[in-house]
Coordinates of C-alpha atoms in Angstrom, one line a residue:
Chain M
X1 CA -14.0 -7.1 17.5
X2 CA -15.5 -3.8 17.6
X3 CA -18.1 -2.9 15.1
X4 CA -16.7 -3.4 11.1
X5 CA -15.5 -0.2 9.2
X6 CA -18.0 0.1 6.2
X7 CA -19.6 -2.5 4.1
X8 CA -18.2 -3.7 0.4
X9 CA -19.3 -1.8 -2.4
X10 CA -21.1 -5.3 -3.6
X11 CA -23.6 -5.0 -0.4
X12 CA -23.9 -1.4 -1.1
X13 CA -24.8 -2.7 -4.6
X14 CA -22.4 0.9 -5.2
X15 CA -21.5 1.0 -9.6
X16 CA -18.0 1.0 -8.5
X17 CA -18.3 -3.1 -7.4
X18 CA -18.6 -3.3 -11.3
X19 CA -15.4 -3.7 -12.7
X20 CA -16.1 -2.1 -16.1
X21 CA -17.2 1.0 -14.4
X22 CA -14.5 1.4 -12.8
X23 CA -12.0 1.0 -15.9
X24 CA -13.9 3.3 -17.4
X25 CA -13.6 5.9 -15.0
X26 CA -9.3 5.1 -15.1
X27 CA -9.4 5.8 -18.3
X28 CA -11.6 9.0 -18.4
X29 CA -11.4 12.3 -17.5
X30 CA -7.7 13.2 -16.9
X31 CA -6.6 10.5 -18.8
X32 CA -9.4 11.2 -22.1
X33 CA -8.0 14.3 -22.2
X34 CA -4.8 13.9 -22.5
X35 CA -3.5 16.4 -19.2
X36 CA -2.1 12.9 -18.4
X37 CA -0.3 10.2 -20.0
X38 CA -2.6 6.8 -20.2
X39 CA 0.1 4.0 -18.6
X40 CA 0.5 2.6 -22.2
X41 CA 2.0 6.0 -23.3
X42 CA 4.3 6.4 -20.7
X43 CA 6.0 2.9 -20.5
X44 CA 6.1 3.4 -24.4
X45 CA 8.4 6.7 -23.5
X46 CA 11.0 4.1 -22.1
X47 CA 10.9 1.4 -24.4
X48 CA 9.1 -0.6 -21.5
X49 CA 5.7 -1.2 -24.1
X50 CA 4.3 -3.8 -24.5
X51 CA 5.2 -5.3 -21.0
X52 CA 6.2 -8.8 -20.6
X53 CA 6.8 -11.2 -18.4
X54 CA 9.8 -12.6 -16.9
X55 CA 11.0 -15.4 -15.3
X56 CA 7.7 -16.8 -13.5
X57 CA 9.0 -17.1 -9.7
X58 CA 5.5 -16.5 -7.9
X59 CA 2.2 -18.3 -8.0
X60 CA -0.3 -16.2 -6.2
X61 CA -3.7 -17.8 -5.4
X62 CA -6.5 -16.0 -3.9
X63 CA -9.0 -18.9 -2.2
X64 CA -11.7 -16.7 -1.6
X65 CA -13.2 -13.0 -1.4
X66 CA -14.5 -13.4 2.2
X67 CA -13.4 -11.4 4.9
X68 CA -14.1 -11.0 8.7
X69 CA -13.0 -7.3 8.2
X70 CA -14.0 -4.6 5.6
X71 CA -11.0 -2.5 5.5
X72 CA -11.7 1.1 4.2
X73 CA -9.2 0.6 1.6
X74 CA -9.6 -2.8 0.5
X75 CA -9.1 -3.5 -3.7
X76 CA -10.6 -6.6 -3.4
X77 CA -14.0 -5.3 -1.9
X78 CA -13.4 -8.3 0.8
X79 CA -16.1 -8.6 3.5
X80 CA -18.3 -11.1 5.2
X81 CA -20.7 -11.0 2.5
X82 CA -18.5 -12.0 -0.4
X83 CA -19.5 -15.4 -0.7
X84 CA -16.5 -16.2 -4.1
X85 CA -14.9 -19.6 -2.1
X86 CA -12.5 -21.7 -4.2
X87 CA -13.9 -25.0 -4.5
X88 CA -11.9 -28.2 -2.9
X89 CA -11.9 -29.3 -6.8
X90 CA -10.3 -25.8 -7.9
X91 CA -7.6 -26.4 -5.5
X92 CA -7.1 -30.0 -6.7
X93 CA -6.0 -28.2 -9.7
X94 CA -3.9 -26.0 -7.7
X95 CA -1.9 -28.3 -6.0
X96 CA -1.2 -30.4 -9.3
X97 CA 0.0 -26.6 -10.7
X98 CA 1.9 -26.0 -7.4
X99 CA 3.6 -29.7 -7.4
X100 CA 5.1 -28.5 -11.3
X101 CA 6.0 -25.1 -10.8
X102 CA 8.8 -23.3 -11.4
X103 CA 8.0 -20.7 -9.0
X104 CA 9.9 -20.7 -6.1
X105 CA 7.3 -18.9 -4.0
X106 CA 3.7 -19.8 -2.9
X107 CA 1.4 -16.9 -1.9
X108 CA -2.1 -17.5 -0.5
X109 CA -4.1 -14.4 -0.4
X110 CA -7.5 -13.2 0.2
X111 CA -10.5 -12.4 1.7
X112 CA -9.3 -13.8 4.5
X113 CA -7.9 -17.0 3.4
X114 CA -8.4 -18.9 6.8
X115 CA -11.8 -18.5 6.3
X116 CA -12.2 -20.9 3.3
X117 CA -13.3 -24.1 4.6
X118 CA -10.6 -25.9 2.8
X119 CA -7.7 -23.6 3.9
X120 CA -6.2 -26.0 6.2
X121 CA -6.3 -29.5 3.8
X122 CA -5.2 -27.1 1.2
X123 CA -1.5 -25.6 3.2
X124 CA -0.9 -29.5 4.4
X125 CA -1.1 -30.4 0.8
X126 CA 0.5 -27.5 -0.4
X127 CA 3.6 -27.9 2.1
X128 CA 4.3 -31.1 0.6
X129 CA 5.4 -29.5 -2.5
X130 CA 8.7 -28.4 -1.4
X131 CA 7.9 -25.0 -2.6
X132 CA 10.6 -22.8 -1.2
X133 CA 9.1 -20.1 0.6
X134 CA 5.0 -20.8 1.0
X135 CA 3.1 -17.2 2.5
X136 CA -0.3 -16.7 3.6
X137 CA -1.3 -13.0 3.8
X138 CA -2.8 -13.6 7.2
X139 CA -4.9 -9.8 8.3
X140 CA -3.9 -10.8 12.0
X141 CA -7.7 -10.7 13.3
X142 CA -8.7 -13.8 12.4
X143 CA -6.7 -15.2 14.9
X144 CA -8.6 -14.0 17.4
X145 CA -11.4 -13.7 15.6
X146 CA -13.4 -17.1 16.8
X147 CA -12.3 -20.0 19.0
X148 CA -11.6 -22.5 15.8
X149 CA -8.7 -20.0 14.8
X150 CA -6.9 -19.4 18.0
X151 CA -4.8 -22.7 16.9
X152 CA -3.7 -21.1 13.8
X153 CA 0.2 -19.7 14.7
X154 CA 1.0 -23.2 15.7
X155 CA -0.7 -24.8 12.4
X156 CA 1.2 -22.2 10.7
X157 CA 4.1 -22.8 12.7
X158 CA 4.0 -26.5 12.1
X159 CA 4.3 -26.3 8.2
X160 CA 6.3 -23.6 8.4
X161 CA 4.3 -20.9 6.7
X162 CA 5.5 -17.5 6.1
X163 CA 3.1 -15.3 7.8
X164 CA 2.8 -11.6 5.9
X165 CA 0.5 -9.5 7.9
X166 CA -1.5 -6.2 7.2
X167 CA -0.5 -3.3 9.6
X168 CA -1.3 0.2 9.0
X169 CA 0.2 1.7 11.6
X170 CA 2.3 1.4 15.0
X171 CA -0.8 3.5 16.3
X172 CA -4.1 2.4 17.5
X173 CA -6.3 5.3 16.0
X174 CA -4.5 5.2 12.4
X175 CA -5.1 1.6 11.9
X176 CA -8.6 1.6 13.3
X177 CA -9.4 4.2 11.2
X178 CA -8.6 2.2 7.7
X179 CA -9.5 -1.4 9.2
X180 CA -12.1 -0.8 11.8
X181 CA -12.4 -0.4 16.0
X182 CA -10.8 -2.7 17.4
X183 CA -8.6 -4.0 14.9
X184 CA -5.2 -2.3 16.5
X185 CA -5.3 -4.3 20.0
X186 CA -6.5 -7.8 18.6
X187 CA -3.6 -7.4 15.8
X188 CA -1.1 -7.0 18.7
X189 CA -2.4 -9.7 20.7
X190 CA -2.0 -11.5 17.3
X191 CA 1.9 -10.7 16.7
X192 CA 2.5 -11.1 20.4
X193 CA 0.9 -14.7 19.9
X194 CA 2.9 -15.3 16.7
X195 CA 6.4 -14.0 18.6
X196 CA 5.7 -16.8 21.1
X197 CA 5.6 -19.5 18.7
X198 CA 9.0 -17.8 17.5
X199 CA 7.5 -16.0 14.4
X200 CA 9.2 -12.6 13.5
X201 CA 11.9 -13.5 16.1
X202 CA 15.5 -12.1 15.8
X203 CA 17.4 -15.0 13.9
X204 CA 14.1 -17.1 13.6
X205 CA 13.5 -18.9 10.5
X206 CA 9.7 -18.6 10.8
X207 CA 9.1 -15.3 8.5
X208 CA 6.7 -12.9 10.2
X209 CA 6.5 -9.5 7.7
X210 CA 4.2 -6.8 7.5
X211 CA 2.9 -4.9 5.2
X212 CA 2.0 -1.1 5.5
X213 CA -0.1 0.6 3.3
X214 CA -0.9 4.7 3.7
X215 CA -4.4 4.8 5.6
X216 CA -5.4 7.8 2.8
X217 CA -5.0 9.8 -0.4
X218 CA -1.3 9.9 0.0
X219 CA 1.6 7.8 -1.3
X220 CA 3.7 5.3 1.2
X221 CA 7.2 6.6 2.9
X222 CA 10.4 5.3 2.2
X223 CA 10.3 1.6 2.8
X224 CA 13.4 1.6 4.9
X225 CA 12.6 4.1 7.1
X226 CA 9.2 3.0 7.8
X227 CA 10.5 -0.3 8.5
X228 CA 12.5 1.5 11.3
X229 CA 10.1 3.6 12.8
X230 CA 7.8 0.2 12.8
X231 CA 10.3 -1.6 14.8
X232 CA 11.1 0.7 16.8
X233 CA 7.2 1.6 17.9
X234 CA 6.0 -1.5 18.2
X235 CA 9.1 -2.8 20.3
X236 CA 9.1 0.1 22.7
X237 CA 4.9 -0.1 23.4
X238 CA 4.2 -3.7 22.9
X239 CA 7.6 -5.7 22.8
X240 CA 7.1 -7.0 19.5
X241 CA 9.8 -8.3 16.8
X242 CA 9.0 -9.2 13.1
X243 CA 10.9 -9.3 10.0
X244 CA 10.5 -7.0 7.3
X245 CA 7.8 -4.5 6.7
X246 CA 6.6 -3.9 2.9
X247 CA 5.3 -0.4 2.0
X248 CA 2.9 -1.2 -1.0
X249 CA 0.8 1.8 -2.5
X250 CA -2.5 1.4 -2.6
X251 CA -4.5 1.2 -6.1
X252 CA -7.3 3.3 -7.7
X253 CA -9.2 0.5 -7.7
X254 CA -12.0 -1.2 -5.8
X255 CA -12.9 0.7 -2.0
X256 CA -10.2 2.9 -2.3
X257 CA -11.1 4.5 -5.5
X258 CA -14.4 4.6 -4.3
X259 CA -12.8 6.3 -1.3
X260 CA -10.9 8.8 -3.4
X261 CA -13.6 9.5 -5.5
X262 CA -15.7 10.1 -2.2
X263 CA -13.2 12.5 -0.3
X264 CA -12.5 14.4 -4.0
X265 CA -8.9 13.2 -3.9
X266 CA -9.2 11.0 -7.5
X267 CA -7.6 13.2 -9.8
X268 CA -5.0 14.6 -7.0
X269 CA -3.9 10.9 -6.2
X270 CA -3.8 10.0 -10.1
X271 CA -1.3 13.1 -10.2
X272 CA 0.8 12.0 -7.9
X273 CA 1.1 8.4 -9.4
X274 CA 1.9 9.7 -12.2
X275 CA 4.4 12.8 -10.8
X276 CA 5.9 9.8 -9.2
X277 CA 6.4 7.3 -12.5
X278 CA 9.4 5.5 -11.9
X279 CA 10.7 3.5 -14.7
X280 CA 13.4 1.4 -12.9
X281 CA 10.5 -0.2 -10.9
X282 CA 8.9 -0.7 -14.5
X283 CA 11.1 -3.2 -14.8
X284 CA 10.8 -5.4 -11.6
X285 CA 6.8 -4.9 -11.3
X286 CA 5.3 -7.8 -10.1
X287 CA 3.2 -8.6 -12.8
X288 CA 6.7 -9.8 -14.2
X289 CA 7.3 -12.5 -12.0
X290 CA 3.8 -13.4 -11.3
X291 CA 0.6 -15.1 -11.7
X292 CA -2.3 -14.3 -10.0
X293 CA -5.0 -17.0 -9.6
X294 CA -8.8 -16.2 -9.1
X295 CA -11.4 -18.2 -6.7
X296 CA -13.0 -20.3 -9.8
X297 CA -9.5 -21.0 -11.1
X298 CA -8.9 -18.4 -13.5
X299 CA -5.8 -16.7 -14.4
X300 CA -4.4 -13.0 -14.0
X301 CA -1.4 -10.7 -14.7
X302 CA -1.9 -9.4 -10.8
X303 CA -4.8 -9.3 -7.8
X304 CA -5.4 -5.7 -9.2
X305 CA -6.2 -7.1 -12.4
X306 CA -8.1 -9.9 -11.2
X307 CA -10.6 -7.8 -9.4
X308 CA -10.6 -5.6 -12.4
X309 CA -11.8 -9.0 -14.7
X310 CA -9.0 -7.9 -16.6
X311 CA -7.6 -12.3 -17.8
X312 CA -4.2 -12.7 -18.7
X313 CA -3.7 -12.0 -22.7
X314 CA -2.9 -16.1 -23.4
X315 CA -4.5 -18.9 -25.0
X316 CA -4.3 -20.4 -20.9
X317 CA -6.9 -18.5 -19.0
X318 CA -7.9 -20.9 -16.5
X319 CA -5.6 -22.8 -13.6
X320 CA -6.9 -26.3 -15.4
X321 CA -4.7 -25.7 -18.5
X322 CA -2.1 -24.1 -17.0
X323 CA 1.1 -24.0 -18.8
X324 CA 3.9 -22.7 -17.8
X325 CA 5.9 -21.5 -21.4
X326 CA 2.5 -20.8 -22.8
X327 CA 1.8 -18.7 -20.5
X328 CA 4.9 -17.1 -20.2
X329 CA 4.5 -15.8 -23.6
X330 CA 2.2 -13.2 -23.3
X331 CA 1.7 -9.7 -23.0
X332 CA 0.7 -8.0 -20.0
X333 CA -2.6 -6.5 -19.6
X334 CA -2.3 -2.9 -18.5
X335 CA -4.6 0.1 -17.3
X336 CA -3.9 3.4 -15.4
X337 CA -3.9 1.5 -11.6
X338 CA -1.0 -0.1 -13.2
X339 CA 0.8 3.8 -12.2
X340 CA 0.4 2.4 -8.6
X341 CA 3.0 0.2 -8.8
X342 CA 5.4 2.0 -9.9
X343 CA 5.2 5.0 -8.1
X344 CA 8.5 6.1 -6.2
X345 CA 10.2 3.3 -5.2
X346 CA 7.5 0.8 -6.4
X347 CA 5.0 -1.0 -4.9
X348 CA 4.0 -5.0 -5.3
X349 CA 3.0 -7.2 -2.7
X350 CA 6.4 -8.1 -1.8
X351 CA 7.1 -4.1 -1.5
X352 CA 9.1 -1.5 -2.8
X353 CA 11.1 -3.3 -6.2
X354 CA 13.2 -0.1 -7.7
X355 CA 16.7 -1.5 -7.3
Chain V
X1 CA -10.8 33.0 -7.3
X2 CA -7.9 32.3 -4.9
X3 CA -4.0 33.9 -6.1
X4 CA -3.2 30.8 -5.6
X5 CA -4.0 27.4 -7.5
X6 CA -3.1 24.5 -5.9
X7 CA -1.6 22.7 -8.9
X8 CA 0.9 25.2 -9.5
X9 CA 2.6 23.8 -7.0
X10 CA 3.4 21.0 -9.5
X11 CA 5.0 23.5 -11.5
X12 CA 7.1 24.6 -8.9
X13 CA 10.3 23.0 -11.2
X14 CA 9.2 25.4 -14.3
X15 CA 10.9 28.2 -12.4
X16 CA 14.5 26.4 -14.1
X17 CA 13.2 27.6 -17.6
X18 CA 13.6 31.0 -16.8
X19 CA 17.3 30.6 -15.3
X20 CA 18.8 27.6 -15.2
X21 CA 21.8 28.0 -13.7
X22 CA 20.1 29.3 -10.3
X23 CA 16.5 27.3 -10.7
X24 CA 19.2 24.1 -10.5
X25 CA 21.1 24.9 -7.9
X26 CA 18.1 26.1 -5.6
X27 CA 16.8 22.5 -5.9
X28 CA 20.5 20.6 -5.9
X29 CA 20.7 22.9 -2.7
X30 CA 17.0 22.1 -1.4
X31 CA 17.2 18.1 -2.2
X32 CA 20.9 18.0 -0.4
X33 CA 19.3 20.0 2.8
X34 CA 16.3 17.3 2.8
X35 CA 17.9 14.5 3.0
X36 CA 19.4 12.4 6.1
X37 CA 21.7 14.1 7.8
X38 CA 22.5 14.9 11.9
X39 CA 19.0 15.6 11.6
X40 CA 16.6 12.5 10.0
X41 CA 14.6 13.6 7.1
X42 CA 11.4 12.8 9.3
X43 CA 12.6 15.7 11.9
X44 CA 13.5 17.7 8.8
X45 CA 9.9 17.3 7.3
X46 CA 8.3 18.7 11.0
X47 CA 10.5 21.4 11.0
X48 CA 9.5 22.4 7.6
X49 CA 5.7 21.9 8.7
X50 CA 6.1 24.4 11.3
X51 CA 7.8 26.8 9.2
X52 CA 5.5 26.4 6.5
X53 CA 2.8 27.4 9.4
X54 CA 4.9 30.0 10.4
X55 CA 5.8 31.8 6.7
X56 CA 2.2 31.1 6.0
X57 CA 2.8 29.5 2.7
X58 CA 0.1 27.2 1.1
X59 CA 2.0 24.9 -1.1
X60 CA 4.6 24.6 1.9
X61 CA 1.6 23.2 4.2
X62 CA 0.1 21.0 1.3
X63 CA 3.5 19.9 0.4
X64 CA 4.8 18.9 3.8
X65 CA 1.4 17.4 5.5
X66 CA 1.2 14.8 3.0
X67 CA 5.1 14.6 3.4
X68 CA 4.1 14.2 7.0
X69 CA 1.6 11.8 6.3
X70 CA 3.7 9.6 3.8
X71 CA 6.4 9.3 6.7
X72 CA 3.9 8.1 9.0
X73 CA 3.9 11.0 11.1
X74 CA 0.8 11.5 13.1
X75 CA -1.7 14.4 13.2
X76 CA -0.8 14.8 17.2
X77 CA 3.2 15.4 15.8
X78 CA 2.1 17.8 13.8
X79 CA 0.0 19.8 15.9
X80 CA 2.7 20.3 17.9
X81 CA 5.3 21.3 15.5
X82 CA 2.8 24.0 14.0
X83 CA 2.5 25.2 17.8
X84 CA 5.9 25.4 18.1
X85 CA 6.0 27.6 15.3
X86 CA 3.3 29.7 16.5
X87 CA 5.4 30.2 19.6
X88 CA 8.1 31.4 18.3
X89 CA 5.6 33.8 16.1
X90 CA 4.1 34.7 19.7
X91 CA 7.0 35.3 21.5
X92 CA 8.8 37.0 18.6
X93 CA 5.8 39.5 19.1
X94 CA 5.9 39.7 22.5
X95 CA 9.4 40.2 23.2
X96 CA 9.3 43.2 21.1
X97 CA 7.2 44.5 24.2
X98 CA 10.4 45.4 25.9
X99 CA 10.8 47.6 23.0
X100 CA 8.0 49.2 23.8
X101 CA 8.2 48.9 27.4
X102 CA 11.9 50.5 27.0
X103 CA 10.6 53.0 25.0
X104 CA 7.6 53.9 26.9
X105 CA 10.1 54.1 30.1
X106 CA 12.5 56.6 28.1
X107 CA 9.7 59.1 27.2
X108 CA 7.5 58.9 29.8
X109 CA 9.3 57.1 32.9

């Protein structure tokens, strides 16, 4: 791969790798003022305050902040430096959650989660569970990334993992542009090695997805449509099928509110979100139907609040006390990125949830 | 300062305060135009690109380059749309040379 995009805010020791400055800032300026409502008021507006969770039907674990890439946009300031692993004992505790749950989908995130030593022990275990649909938020690269990777689509193949993949765009110079040079042609030879194993495939039950998010300041199409114009660019140039394509709005958070902050786009962007405040997809945000588990084992409402250190609101914080009703019964913990998800159509990391 | 601010364009629905009846049936008739029809509503969004170009309207450009953008249209698309508005600017010029030419031919031929 070409040479990477940026570096994380961490490396850059930048104030925005500091979560508190960041929720200050979010709830500053535009929002101090009151020449926009703060999240809290406007879900208050439709009866939707305080926000709670429903049934739990996803467990999202994040095994690690490290990255091969470092995406322009990224909310979890992933990168090569991060060195936040989860521990082989942290995922003990994992799989003894995962074995008990409820939830009837498993959703390994990252970083790059290939690229925790124990990623591999951790799916075989994992499988085992019988969890009904088990994804790994694969960024394509890393399979061709190093030599010990290329095997990946068949291990993922073999315990039939539902691969969801990051693509910004059916064009080389938009996605290189967010993700770095190079990224376009090795994330092609990626699908094209997933198609063969019979990943994305017409009829195939081996689930290949993408996931698009906008490459700047502006707010993602309609999911649909993308999903067409996807399919219909990346069969015609490069012969390649997959499933379903999510459009998920990116959040003021992390390298991407850096980014906005950077271009002068912050309060423009926040405007939009807000313009575009959709209270049907109030009611399905993820943060409903989810938890979100950190690198050491601690628990969250959502990624976005996880990288914001913002813990779930419950007397269970951490994945080796984890309790289902307990948890359950809780409020969720809410800021102004929370306007990103539900924007338009909505915006999790399954996609648009506005019914 | 500029005549125009760029967030009045986010007041562009105030203009229903002032008459209601027509401010609701502008946007009932602007909405219904925008959406898919024979033509897809990513076509529809170039078109208004180049006529935005073409009437020379600010909030028209800003509104329908990040529409552009949201729909995953690229910057080459809509380079060419905006030239094929200035085309039809040029040519509208142009062609009024056989006016002239007519003209010209009439008095002085």
């Amino acid at each position: 791969m070409g040479k990477l995009k940026t570096q994380s805010l961490h490396k850059r020791d930048s104030e925005l790798a500091q979560s508190n400055r960041q929720l200050e800032i979010l709830s500053n300026g535009i929002f101090q003022d009151g020449e926009l409502p703060t999240f809290a008021k406007k879900i208050k507006e439709t009866n939707q305050f305080p926000l709670r969770p429903k049934k739990l039907e996803i467990l999202q674990i994040n095994v690690g902040y490290m990255c091969n890439q470092v995406c322009e946009h990224c909310h979890v300031d992933a990168g090569p430096d991060r060195k936040e692993i989860m521990t082989w004992e942290t995922m003990e505790q994992c799989l003894e959650v995962i074995r008990n749950t409820g939830a009837h989908t498993l959703d390994l995130t990252g970083g790059a989660p290939e690229m925790n030593p124990n990623f591999r022990r951790f799916v075989e275990e994992a499988s085992k569970a019988g969890i009904k649909d088990f994804i790994v938020r694969s960024n394509l690269t890393i399979i061709r990334a190093n030599k010990k990777y290329y095997d990946l689509p068949d291990f993922f193949k073999k315990h039939n993992v539902h691969v969801v993949s990051s693509m910004p765009h059916w064009t080389r110079g938009k996605t290189d542009k967010q993700r770095g040079e190079g990224v376009f042609d090795m994330s092609i030879k990626a699908l094209q090695e997933l198609n063969e194993r019979g990943y994305g495939m017409p009829d195939s039950d081996l689930r290949l997805d993408l996931v698009y998010n906008p490459s700047g300041a502006f707010l993602p199409g309609d999911q649909a449509s993308m999903e067409k114009d996807f399919k219909k660019a990346l069969m015609e140039d490069f012969g390649i099928h997959f499933h379903n394509l999510f459009a998920i709005t990116n959040l003021p958070i992390a390298r991407f509110l850096d980014y906005l902050i950077a271009s002068e786009n912050y309060e423009d962007y926040m405007y939009q979100l807000v313009d575009a405040y959709n209270p049907a997809a109030v009611k399905n945000v993820m943060c409903t139907n989810t938890i979100s588990v950190s690198w050491d084992g601690y628990l969250f409402d959502c990624d976005f609040n996880q990288m914001l250190e913002l813990p779930v609101a419950s007397k269970v914080k951490h994945i080796s006390d984890y309790n289902e009703d307990l948890l359950n019964d809780r409020n969720i913990v809410i800021s102004q990125h929370c306007f990103g998800c539900t924007a338009g159509a909505g915006s999790s990391c399954q996609g648009a949830v506005a019914e | 300062m500029s005549y125009y601010d760029p967030k009045d364009l986010r007041k562009f629905g105030n203009i229903t305060e002032w008459s209601e009846e027509l401010g609701t049936k502008f946007f009932d008739y602007y909405g219904k135009v925008f959406e898919e029809g024979a033509l897809s509503a990513r076509e529809k969004s170039l078109i208004a690109l180049a006529v935005a170009h073409t009437e020379q309207c600010p909030y028209c450009i800003d509104a329908y380059t990040k529409d552009g953008l949201q729909r995953g249209v690229t910057k080459e698309e809509m380079m060419e749309a905006v030239h094929v508005g200035a085309a039809i600017k040029s040519g509208a010029t142009l062609v009024h040379g056989v006016m002239m030419m007519n003209k010209v031919n009439k008095l002085d031929g």
